[in-house]
Amino acid sequence: MHHPGPPRFVATGETTQLAPRDPDPGASYEWRVVDAPPGSEATVGDAPVTEFTPDVPGRFALGLSAPDGDHRLTIRAFAASYAGVDVEGGSGTAIRDRDAEHAGLDYAAARSDEGVGPPRIRLDATVEDGAVDVRATVASNPESALDASDLEVTFVVDDRDVAAAVAEGRTNPRDALDTSRTATGATLTVPTDAVPDRLRVHAVAVAREPDQELRFSVADAVAVERLDAAGNPSSAPAEPVSPSAESVSRPADAERFRTVRLNDPPDWTADARVYEVYVRTFADGEDPGETFDAIADRLPDLADLGVDTLWLTPVLGHDGMPHGYNITDFFDVAADLGGRDDYEALVETAHDNGMRVLFDFVANHTARDHEWFEDAYGNPDSPYRDRYEWQASGEPGTYFEWELIANLNHENLHVRRFLLDVVDEWAPLVDGFRCDMAWAVPDSFWRELRDRVKAIDPEFLLMDETIPYIADFHEGMFDVHFDATLYFQLRQIGRGAAPASSVLDAIEERTAVGFPDHAGFLQYIENHDETRYRVECGDAAAAAAGAATVTLPGVPMVYAGQEIGQRGRRDVIAWDHARTEVRERYERLLATHAEHHEALGPAGDLRRVDYRVGGVDGVDGVAPSERPIEADGERAHPDDVVAFRRGDDATGFVVVLNFAPGEAAVAVDAPHGDRNAVTGEECVVTDRSGADRIVVDDVAVVPLEV
């Protein structure tokens, strides 16, 4: 179906891209404004892929004439400035032109509007007594003085489902719905006889802070699906459904439904542990064409390490650059790595070893050696010319002065068709996509990609590389986001430029910029683009930083070689010179995460605690000192240490991280045991006052006691 997808929630003056889905490049598509608020003069372009910028607040209805009929798209505009973190290039929803000037910004430096950030919202649905209730639970921004009861909720029923209900002869759901305020948000109610095979409801929370422009949340969405007599969805293909989808049991002779939260990450990410493989040096020294086999040979060792998700850097045909991101053939693997059968065998071997595989999907550009570009460069008459962006100089559009790539033109239907065909080629083989330069690709494409892959595999993971992260990317696009903010702060701590406690500020930043509580984050201290942490910050800080990625709420990642003390960023992995103590430390950390993921994983609570830091002058009868300690050789400074709580009181932990070269003794204001779950050893001493202190080298994970 060519319908352009779910409704959009935007600010006045904010441009959003419109595109038909599953496009036929040879077909005709025409956009128009069907309905607009009073006073609007907003128009829409005449190209199949175009842009729309609302000029006044209110509800806009846009029409798309396509080969399969006429479609409607709701755009709800609010009188607000763009809220949240901003990165150049945007996502197709942008307020400035695309260029590369942001390349000079500090890595992961946040750029937020002044004032209080946006609120948050969560939707849940139930079916009972002949009605569907969609409950919106809202929360104010942490910096806001507003209560949940002060926030407004705007619901929008998906236009696709309105059309389906009318086509089935049912009451238009929008004509039958009722909304009511609650203490924690609002409820939308629709009688079940107005529900088509699938009903999707979207909503945002709206905050009106005193003396500040309106702010609105990242939208959330929930679906209600009719089930047939066998308990299967009546719609085909099925709406994305996770194992946690709630089935609503009804009497055998009555209607049955199930409810699905559409923006939750796959359930398996709750205890995932990712390992990045830079494919061309991971098993260097092998003969050409044997790399996939060599990687497969090491998978049992990685399983023993404790990782369960494998991210492989690009494996497709390329221009000879070792990173593989300059792709020349999107439909076949690189010959220097092996054949298609070898790649599929590697994926199968990973699955046999209990690992999922992530495919590195590049949608922003091709290599200049790609056949399209070779024909289009310097040739205005080339049929491929419009498939790229071009500068006034005649050079292709690119970012960061990268000379060997050319940006694709996502307004071209041939490009969109091509990229969707690439998705169809590789998604069935793997368990998820790591999406390269996601910020440089329009959000209309990512929304379509999500619906496309989730309809086949609801547990398919979509992870974006967007630096800095953008909260809106969790709205019907991605499940898990690169947390470059945490990465950057861990580097600052390791350099001695920020206190260890600032790591908690980095986690809280997620909520401050508007990410909903159900968003997932990839936590890392290094990758193929960054200097090894230990090279920049030293071994002691590297040990604590690695432990931070495992004990803070998110999905931990290890970059190949990190677990053996590798120093080179993209060098051949020195397997024969592995530092055993580093490997064993990561094995213990990842095993602890696996055993206690409910507390330590993405869903576990994170709470600050009061703590006091002293040095360890000795263990046998000599109490730790309470004085502030200057950074000096092996001694810890109070700013080198942070403590926090994870999980609930019954099954939770106190976590202490120490970035200093020497041990620290930390008194924590929370009842806790005396054994470090990571090492299995006792880790508590008593000072002169009789208070317990946790002795920590790099990390201590100590059970709470009720």
XYZ file of C-alpha atoms in Angstrom:
706
model
C 0.000 0.000 0.000
C 1.271 3.449 -0.922
C -0.181 5.145 2.170
C 2.474 7.488 3.641
C 2.269 5.990 7.124
C 1.344 7.129 10.620
C 0.233 10.647 11.576
C 2.864 13.283 12.280
C 3.164 15.558 15.287
C 5.205 18.665 14.467
C 5.672 22.283 15.457
C 4.554 25.182 13.310
C 7.397 26.125 11.037
C 8.852 22.616 11.174
C 9.234 20.810 7.871
C 8.368 17.144 7.486
C 8.999 14.956 4.455
C 6.097 13.173 2.751
C 6.592 10.066 0.644
C 4.454 7.254 -0.743
C 5.353 3.849 0.642
C 6.444 0.859 -1.413
C 6.823 3.212 -4.383
C 6.638 2.374 -8.055
C 9.122 4.745 -9.721
C 7.080 4.677 -12.921
C 3.770 5.556 -11.292
C 2.137 8.930 -10.668
C 1.635 10.363 -7.175
C 0.024 13.680 -6.317
C -0.204 15.477 -2.960
C -2.716 18.115 -1.890
C -3.966 19.874 1.238
C -7.451 18.529 1.935
C -8.189 20.391 5.139
C -6.350 22.985 7.224
C -6.975 25.190 10.277
C -8.389 28.688 9.704
C -5.798 31.159 8.532
C -3.417 28.595 7.052
C -1.783 29.261 3.716
C 0.440 26.176 3.798
C 0.843 24.327 0.520
C 2.452 21.101 -0.590
C 4.860 20.452 -3.457
C 4.023 18.615 -6.662
C 6.754 15.936 -6.525
C 6.011 12.363 -5.349
C 8.381 12.916 -2.411
C 7.826 16.393 -1.090
C 7.774 18.498 2.061
C 5.119 20.173 4.149
C 5.508 22.970 6.681
C 2.448 23.849 8.800
C 2.114 27.576 9.347
C -0.525 27.643 12.090
C -1.444 25.291 14.942
C -4.136 22.693 14.448
C -5.003 19.608 12.434
C -4.023 19.340 8.768
C -5.320 16.613 6.459
C -3.185 15.902 3.416
C -4.273 13.790 0.495
C -2.146 11.474 -1.626
C -3.455 10.260 -4.959
C -1.674 6.984 -5.759
C -2.117 3.982 -8.081
C -3.892 2.042 -5.322
C -6.333 4.831 -4.487
C -6.569 7.995 -2.454
C -4.992 8.234 1.007
C -5.212 10.685 3.895
C -2.473 11.708 6.319
C -3.071 13.689 9.503
C -0.483 16.224 10.583
C -1.069 17.732 14.005
C 0.786 21.011 14.409
C 1.555 22.737 17.697
C 2.649 26.327 18.283
C 6.036 25.342 19.634
C 9.709 25.579 18.855
C 11.614 22.438 18.008
C 12.369 20.782 21.351
C 15.174 18.416 22.138
C 18.617 17.576 20.855
C 19.552 18.822 17.410
C 22.040 17.427 14.924
C 22.790 18.792 11.479
C 20.999 16.985 8.708
C 18.050 16.274 10.953
C 15.994 13.278 10.036
C 13.856 14.677 7.289
C 11.998 16.551 9.999
C 14.227 19.586 10.147
C 14.225 23.334 10.698
C 17.395 24.162 8.797
C 19.095 23.174 5.595
C 21.337 20.139 5.423
C 25.052 20.933 5.486
C 28.149 19.738 7.276
C 28.872 22.677 9.564
C 28.120 20.618 12.650
C 31.206 18.552 11.997
C 33.064 20.954 14.277
C 30.870 20.283 17.275
C 32.193 18.308 20.203
C 31.365 14.638 19.847
C 27.876 14.048 21.276
C 27.562 17.627 22.514
C 23.864 18.244 23.113
C 22.148 21.257 21.584
C 18.837 21.938 23.283
C 16.321 24.724 23.185
C 16.358 27.040 26.138
C 13.879 26.343 28.894
C 12.303 23.189 30.217
C 12.429 20.155 27.940
C 9.491 18.091 26.676
C 7.234 15.803 28.727
C 6.802 12.054 28.164
C 3.889 9.756 27.410
C 3.111 6.033 27.429
C 0.050 4.375 25.862
C -1.550 1.109 26.988
C -4.770 -0.462 25.753
C -7.390 -2.833 27.152
C -10.553 -4.322 25.677
C -13.492 -4.899 27.983
C -17.298 -4.703 27.952
C -17.521 -3.864 24.276
C -15.034 -1.014 24.336
C -11.359 -0.336 23.705
C -9.725 1.901 26.301
C -6.430 3.519 25.361
C -4.836 4.950 28.510
C -2.233 7.698 28.244
C 0.111 7.959 31.222
C 2.044 11.220 31.127
C 5.033 12.579 33.022
C 6.478 16.063 33.187
C 10.053 16.834 32.294
C 12.353 16.464 35.327
C 13.020 20.223 35.232
C 9.330 21.095 35.074
C 7.203 22.439 37.893
C 4.089 20.973 36.289
C 2.304 17.884 37.592
C 0.955 15.135 35.371
C -2.510 16.595 35.882
C -1.306 19.842 34.274
C -0.409 18.132 30.997
C -2.733 17.784 28.034
C -3.001 14.745 25.760
C -3.659 14.827 22.027
C -4.824 11.541 20.490
C -4.877 10.765 16.758
C -6.400 7.603 15.281
C -4.287 6.284 12.424
C -5.708 7.363 9.054
C -5.088 3.914 7.588
C -7.386 2.353 10.164
C -10.064 4.991 9.725
C -10.137 4.128 6.015
C -10.242 0.402 6.818
C -13.164 0.799 9.232
C -15.188 2.765 6.697
C -14.371 0.224 3.970
C -15.610 -2.574 6.252
C -18.887 -0.738 6.811
C -18.095 0.115 10.424
C -18.588 3.381 12.222
C -15.741 5.795 11.671
C -13.631 5.369 14.848
C -13.104 9.128 15.033
C -16.852 9.694 15.106
C -17.341 7.086 17.838
C -14.475 7.852 20.188
C -14.698 9.563 23.546
C -11.869 11.061 25.599
C -11.656 11.793 29.296
C -9.052 13.240 31.637
C -7.484 11.155 34.383
C -5.163 11.986 37.259
C -2.212 10.562 35.315
C -3.159 11.583 31.779
C -6.200 10.751 29.668
C -8.215 7.863 28.239
C -9.576 7.410 24.734
C -12.509 4.989 24.396
C -13.768 3.428 21.156
C -16.614 0.881 20.941
C -15.387 -2.434 19.561
C -17.918 -2.369 16.725
C -15.988 0.623 15.312
C -12.682 -1.249 15.432
C -11.457 -2.643 12.079
C -9.056 -5.577 11.859
C -6.407 -3.260 13.285
C -6.780 -0.002 15.170
C -3.706 2.126 15.891
C -3.859 5.099 18.211
C -1.075 7.663 18.519
C -0.741 10.403 21.122
C 1.518 13.099 22.534
C 1.627 14.848 25.893
C 1.568 18.642 25.793
C 3.135 20.904 28.433
C 2.439 24.599 28.752
C 5.160 25.899 31.034
C 4.730 29.424 32.448
C 6.512 32.015 30.283
C 7.735 29.372 27.846
C 6.659 28.101 24.469
C 4.574 24.947 24.424
C 6.431 21.631 24.486
C 5.131 18.269 23.273
C 6.440 14.772 23.813
C 7.744 12.090 21.543
C 4.591 10.330 20.366
C 3.721 6.848 21.549
C 1.451 4.361 19.799
C -0.602 1.281 20.603
C -2.507 -1.152 18.383
C -5.614 -3.257 18.983
C -6.013 -6.222 16.630
C -8.944 -8.474 15.999
C -8.228 -12.178 16.353
C -9.843 -14.903 14.290
C -11.258 -18.105 15.742
C -7.778 -19.622 15.873
C -6.414 -16.679 17.826
C -4.479 -15.196 14.897
C -4.664 -11.579 13.774
C -7.358 -10.981 11.181
C -5.118 -8.454 9.436
C -2.386 -9.532 7.047
C 0.444 -8.966 7.401
C 0.286 -8.965 11.171
C 0.951 -5.794 13.104
C 4.336 -5.864 14.851
C 3.851 -7.978 17.956
C 6.300 -8.894 20.687
C 5.966 -11.900 22.988
C 4.701 -9.488 25.642
C 1.691 -8.500 23.546
C -1.416 -8.827 25.641
C -4.104 -11.201 24.373
C -7.544 -10.285 25.578
C -9.569 -13.456 26.114
C -13.252 -13.326 25.273
C -16.015 -15.965 25.297
C -15.872 -18.327 22.333
C -18.906 -16.719 20.701
C -17.702 -13.142 21.209
C -15.091 -10.943 19.599
C -11.470 -11.379 20.621
C -8.617 -8.908 20.451
C -5.005 -8.423 21.392
C -3.171 -5.221 22.229
C 0.330 -4.285 21.182
C 2.649 -1.459 22.224
C 4.288 -0.412 18.975
C 7.397 1.458 20.120
C 8.888 -0.970 22.644
C 12.297 -2.514 21.845
C 12.328 -6.290 21.280
C 12.028 -8.203 24.524
C 15.418 -9.857 24.023
C 17.230 -6.523 24.337
C 16.455 -6.512 28.076
C 19.468 -8.777 28.645
C 21.403 -8.329 25.390
C 25.189 -7.928 25.369
C 26.558 -6.682 22.040
C 29.967 -7.355 20.497
C 31.176 -5.282 17.541
C 33.378 -6.997 14.957
C 35.447 -4.850 12.608
C 35.414 -7.576 10.032
C 38.662 -6.981 8.141
C 41.022 -7.073 11.110
C 39.134 -9.375 13.462
C 40.624 -12.414 11.752
C 43.410 -10.799 9.737
C 45.998 -13.022 8.135
C 43.449 -15.361 6.609
C 43.526 -15.971 2.887
C 41.185 -13.781 0.793
C 37.668 -15.088 0.936
C 38.082 -16.902 4.260
C 37.237 -14.101 6.688
C 33.659 -15.212 7.351
C 34.883 -18.717 8.166
C 37.572 -17.329 10.469
C 35.037 -15.190 12.335
C 32.778 -18.220 12.692
C 35.658 -20.165 14.224
C 35.938 -17.609 17.039
C 32.243 -17.524 17.911
C 32.425 -20.215 20.631
C 35.091 -18.100 22.337
C 32.832 -15.045 22.159
C 29.958 -17.056 23.578
C 32.223 -17.991 26.487
C 33.003 -14.301 26.950
C 29.303 -13.723 27.565
C 28.117 -11.699 24.562
C 24.984 -12.722 22.716
C 24.588 -10.200 19.885
C 27.095 -9.770 17.060
C 27.336 -6.457 15.162
C 29.392 -6.916 12.007
C 30.665 -3.810 10.226
C 29.606 -3.762 6.541
C 30.032 -7.012 4.665
C 28.926 -5.857 1.200
C 30.909 -5.194 -1.959
C 33.005 -2.068 -1.464
C 35.654 0.195 -3.011
C 38.652 -1.309 -1.240
C 38.622 0.878 1.864
C 38.927 -1.537 4.804
C 36.021 -0.123 6.821
C 33.550 -1.245 4.150
C 31.168 1.714 4.396
C 31.841 2.821 0.796
C 29.549 0.294 -0.842
C 29.600 -0.583 -4.555
C 27.283 -3.614 -4.497
C 24.370 -3.585 -2.072
C 23.164 -7.053 -3.045
C 26.240 -9.229 -2.609
C 28.951 -9.696 -0.018
C 32.529 -8.531 -0.511
C 34.677 -11.110 -2.251
C 37.599 -10.503 0.101
C 35.441 -11.734 2.995
C 33.937 -14.803 1.356
C 30.853 -15.773 -0.588
C 27.163 -15.378 0.114
C 27.008 -18.974 1.342
C 29.888 -18.268 3.741
C 28.083 -15.251 5.169
C 24.878 -17.185 5.659
C 26.854 -19.990 7.297
C 28.403 -17.450 9.671
C 24.957 -16.199 10.667
C 23.794 -19.767 11.202
C 26.856 -20.540 13.320
C 26.168 -17.455 15.419
C 22.618 -18.631 15.982
C 23.906 -22.069 16.930
C 26.086 -20.375 19.558
C 23.146 -18.457 21.009
C 23.982 -15.177 19.268
C 21.897 -12.813 17.210
C 23.462 -10.969 14.263
C 23.136 -7.280 13.358
C 23.647 -6.183 9.755
C 25.302 -2.774 9.254
C 22.817 -1.036 6.936
C 24.093 1.978 4.972
C 21.261 4.070 3.512
C 22.788 7.538 3.193
C 25.355 7.087 0.425
C 27.135 4.887 -2.066
C 30.802 4.711 -2.933
C 31.914 6.875 -5.827
C 32.878 3.599 -7.455
C 29.219 2.550 -7.547
C 27.960 2.097 -11.097
C 25.270 4.749 -10.639
C 27.763 7.393 -9.618
C 30.296 6.481 -12.277
C 27.639 7.107 -14.912
C 26.236 10.254 -13.248
C 29.458 12.095 -12.371
C 30.009 14.934 -14.813
C 27.078 13.739 -16.923
C 23.923 15.862 -16.503
C 22.098 13.575 -18.934
C 22.728 10.403 -16.940
C 19.562 8.533 -15.876
C 21.231 8.199 -12.472
C 21.978 11.906 -12.043
C 18.909 12.638 -9.913
C 19.693 9.750 -7.607
C 22.417 11.805 -5.884
C 22.677 15.151 -4.167
C 24.894 17.663 -5.977
C 26.714 20.784 -4.883
C 26.942 23.930 -6.984
C 30.574 22.996 -7.730
C 29.430 19.827 -9.504
C 30.724 17.604 -6.732
C 28.333 15.256 -4.948
C 26.834 16.063 -1.585
C 28.743 14.538 1.307
C 29.541 15.068 4.974
C 32.734 15.806 6.881
C 34.761 16.130 3.642
C 34.543 12.405 2.979
C 35.857 12.197 -0.566
C 35.015 8.644 -1.586
C 31.253 8.654 -1.036
C 28.265 10.434 -2.544
C 25.017 11.196 -0.718
C 21.913 9.606 -2.179
C 18.879 11.734 -3.007
C 16.082 10.238 -0.912
C 13.512 12.343 -2.761
C 14.039 10.124 -5.787
C 11.622 7.181 -6.007
C 14.241 4.987 -7.688
C 16.511 5.479 -4.664
C 13.750 4.634 -2.194
C 12.741 1.566 -4.206
C 16.366 0.471 -4.364
C 16.923 0.841 -0.605
C 13.719 -1.038 0.223
C 14.873 -3.842 -2.060
C 18.160 -3.899 -0.122
C 16.161 -4.199 3.099
C 14.187 -7.098 1.646
C 17.414 -8.809 0.572
C 19.155 -8.860 3.958
C 16.582 -8.461 6.718
C 15.286 -12.061 6.470
C 18.794 -13.400 7.145
C 19.640 -11.437 10.301
C 18.167 -10.320 13.604
C 18.451 -6.577 13.247
C 19.993 -3.569 11.552
C 22.559 -1.170 12.939
C 21.673 1.863 10.814
C 24.687 3.911 9.782
C 24.430 7.722 9.848
C 20.738 7.465 10.668
C 20.561 11.227 11.237
C 21.351 11.818 7.538
C 18.386 9.815 6.190
C 14.796 11.179 6.173
C 12.532 9.918 8.931
C 9.840 9.022 6.384
C 12.164 6.279 5.130
C 12.967 4.963 8.614
C 9.272 4.814 9.524
C 8.570 2.756 6.426
C 11.532 0.489 7.081
C 10.314 -0.185 10.628
C 6.829 -1.221 9.530
C 8.308 -3.332 6.758
C 10.688 -5.423 8.867
C 8.528 -5.630 11.991
C 5.613 -7.027 9.969
C 7.845 -10.004 9.155
C 9.722 -10.323 12.452
C 8.315 -8.325 15.403
C 11.532 -8.998 17.353
C 13.770 -7.502 14.646
C 16.038 -4.865 16.212
C 16.509 -1.404 14.734
C 19.416 0.539 16.227
C 20.402 4.015 15.088
C 23.806 5.637 14.966
C 22.797 9.242 15.601
C 25.342 11.461 17.317
C 24.149 13.187 19.358
C 20.990 11.187 19.860
C 17.550 12.543 18.920
C 14.552 11.659 21.085
C 12.120 11.838 18.152
C 13.923 8.874 16.597
C 12.076 6.652 19.064
C 8.766 7.641 17.470
C 8.043 4.775 15.104
C 11.638 4.468 13.882
C 14.267 2.916 16.171
C 14.332 0.661 19.232
C 17.830 1.273 20.602
C 19.966 4.384 20.231
C 23.727 4.948 20.375
C 24.338 6.735 23.673
C 27.204 8.946 22.586
C 26.388 11.280 25.473
C 27.324 8.565 27.966
C 30.379 7.680 25.857
C 31.554 11.291 25.883
C 31.025 11.681 29.627
C 32.929 8.493 30.395
C 35.828 9.886 28.365
C 35.660 13.133 30.319
C 35.777 11.211 33.590
C 38.671 9.079 32.394
C 40.604 12.205 31.416
C 40.024 13.713 34.845
C 37.972 16.532 33.310
C 34.722 15.615 35.094
C 33.785 13.862 38.358
C 32.671 10.254 38.243
C 29.248 11.291 39.546
C 28.593 13.043 36.210
C 27.970 9.628 34.681
C 24.571 9.750 36.385
C 23.916 13.156 34.827
C 24.529 11.569 31.417
C 21.902 8.895 32.097
C 19.393 11.480 33.335
C 20.004 13.521 30.189
C 17.992 10.914 28.278
C 14.820 11.924 30.070
C 15.688 15.609 30.032
C 15.805 15.698 26.213
C 12.525 13.783 25.928
C 13.271 10.092 25.416
C 10.400 7.973 26.753
C 11.109 5.498 29.535
C 10.794 2.555 27.128
C 13.597 3.743 24.812
C 16.737 1.576 24.669
C 20.369 2.740 24.574
C 23.622 1.153 23.398
C 26.364 1.796 25.959
C 30.000 1.700 24.837
C 33.420 3.167 25.619
C 35.001 2.583 22.214
C 34.203 1.479 18.679
C 35.876 1.373 15.281
C 35.644 5.176 14.932
C 37.187 6.067 18.303
C 40.579 5.797 20.007
C 40.782 2.913 22.453
C 39.708 4.101 25.887
C 42.769 2.726 27.673
C 45.081 4.583 25.281
C 43.460 7.899 26.096
C 42.546 7.394 29.763
C 44.643 4.544 31.161
C 43.953 1.013 32.332
C 42.324 1.847 35.660
C 39.781 4.224 34.170
C 39.161 1.773 31.310
C 38.252 -0.963 33.785
C 35.724 1.284 35.556
C 34.320 2.693 32.312
C 33.776 -0.795 30.908
C 32.003 -1.735 34.128
C 29.827 1.385 33.810
C 28.466 0.190 30.447
C 27.458 -3.098 32.074
C 25.945 -1.732 35.292
C 24.085 1.357 34.032
C 20.616 0.993 32.423
C 21.141 0.137 28.784
C 22.545 -2.461 26.388
C 26.312 -2.941 26.961
C 28.663 -3.269 24.012
C 32.228 -4.561 23.766
C 34.311 -3.589 20.732
C 36.459 -6.443 19.451
C 39.793 -6.376 21.269
C 38.497 -4.305 24.168
C 38.192 -7.487 26.202
C 41.878 -8.349 25.786
C 43.408 -4.894 26.245
C 43.897 -4.094 22.533
C 45.487 -0.679 21.932
C 45.054 -0.181 18.177
C 41.671 1.115 17.012
C 41.456 -0.853 13.756
C 44.637 -2.896 13.995
C 44.789 -6.646 13.647
C 43.465 -8.129 16.887
C 46.430 -9.377 18.922
C 44.799 -12.606 20.030
C 48.152 -14.216 20.875
C 49.013 -11.349 23.224
C 45.716 -11.109 25.068
C 45.844 -9.745 28.598
C 44.262 -12.554 30.558
C 43.268 -10.376 33.498
C 41.272 -8.049 31.213
C 39.514 -10.954 29.524
C 38.603 -12.501 32.874
C 37.305 -9.166 34.149
C 34.910 -8.867 31.193
C 33.798 -12.464 31.579
C 32.865 -11.737 35.202
C 31.127 -8.475 34.324
C 29.047 -9.956 31.513
C 28.154 -13.009 33.588
C 26.942 -10.698 36.358
C 24.840 -8.760 33.854
C 23.341 -11.973 32.492
C 22.504 -13.319 35.949
C 21.018 -10.082 37.253
C 19.767 -8.376 34.094
C 16.387 -7.550 35.615
C 18.185 -5.229 38.032
C 21.194 -4.219 35.930
C 19.581 -4.166 32.475
C 17.591 -1.449 30.694
C 14.444 -1.923 32.791
C 16.100 -1.871 36.216
C 15.599 1.244 38.312
C 18.503 3.650 38.735
C 18.608 5.757 41.890
C 21.188 8.072 43.349
C 22.501 7.394 46.853
C 24.593 9.390 49.287
C 28.131 8.082 49.655
C 31.454 9.081 51.187
C 34.844 8.200 49.758
C 38.008 7.370 51.663
C 41.301 5.743 50.740
C 42.352 2.268 51.784
C 45.420 2.678 53.990
C 45.304 -0.983 54.894
C 42.829 -3.756 55.517
C 44.186 -5.481 58.593
C 42.977 -3.346 61.453
C 43.751 0.026 59.855
C 40.619 1.942 59.026
C 40.170 3.863 55.777
C 40.696 7.585 56.070
C 37.729 9.950 55.810
C 39.663 12.974 54.660
C 39.328 14.299 51.120
C 42.114 12.664 49.167
C 44.205 14.396 46.580
C 44.835 12.465 43.392
C 48.289 11.081 44.083
C 49.758 7.934 42.598
C 47.715 4.947 43.719
C 45.284 6.897 45.888
C 41.685 7.567 44.954
C 40.149 11.024 44.931
C 36.454 11.448 45.839
C 35.790 12.632 42.283
C 37.131 9.314 40.990
C 34.233 7.399 42.545
C 30.475 7.174 42.063
C 27.882 4.980 43.777
C 24.252 4.333 42.821
C 21.452 1.815 43.257
C 20.062 -0.521 40.589
C 16.838 -2.526 40.708
C 14.268 -2.679 43.480
C 14.872 -3.053 47.208
C 14.298 -6.805 47.229
C 16.536 -7.826 44.309
C 18.621 -4.712 43.739
C 22.265 -3.767 44.148
C 24.555 -0.994 45.220
C 27.052 -0.328 42.416
C 30.327 1.482 43.104
C 32.667 2.519 40.281
C 36.234 3.636 40.949
C 38.184 5.238 38.080
C 41.394 5.691 40.104
C 44.453 3.404 39.896
C 44.209 2.478 43.583
C 41.454 1.073 45.779
C 38.852 3.254 47.460
C 36.664 2.598 50.479
C 33.130 3.912 50.082
C 30.463 4.286 52.744
C 27.061 4.098 51.053
C 23.823 5.250 52.646
C 21.893 2.120 51.734
C 21.650 -1.242 53.493
C 23.832 -3.732 51.662
C 25.580 -7.057 51.986
C 29.311 -7.699 52.089
C 30.056 -9.627 48.883
C 30.889 -8.293 45.429
C 28.687 -10.130 42.924
C 31.279 -9.576 40.179
C 34.196 -11.235 41.974
C 32.303 -13.392 44.472
C 34.585 -12.065 47.204
C 33.880 -10.148 50.412
C 34.428 -6.448 49.863
C 33.369 -4.679 53.070
C 35.546 -3.356 55.905
C 34.575 -1.475 59.053
C 36.020 1.930 59.845
C 36.827 3.371 63.281
C 33.287 4.655 63.724
C 31.864 1.184 63.092
C 30.482 2.099 59.654
C 30.725 -0.380 56.784
C 32.685 0.634 53.721
C 32.753 -1.081 50.348
C 36.318 -1.602 49.174
C 36.413 -1.257 45.400
C 39.168 -1.591 42.845
C 37.245 -0.863 39.626
C 33.664 -2.003 40.333
C 31.685 -3.521 43.167
C 28.129 -4.790 42.692
C 26.808 -5.500 46.184
C 23.312 -6.848 46.926
C 20.940 -4.591 48.818
C 19.535 -5.883 52.083
C 15.956 -5.143 53.057
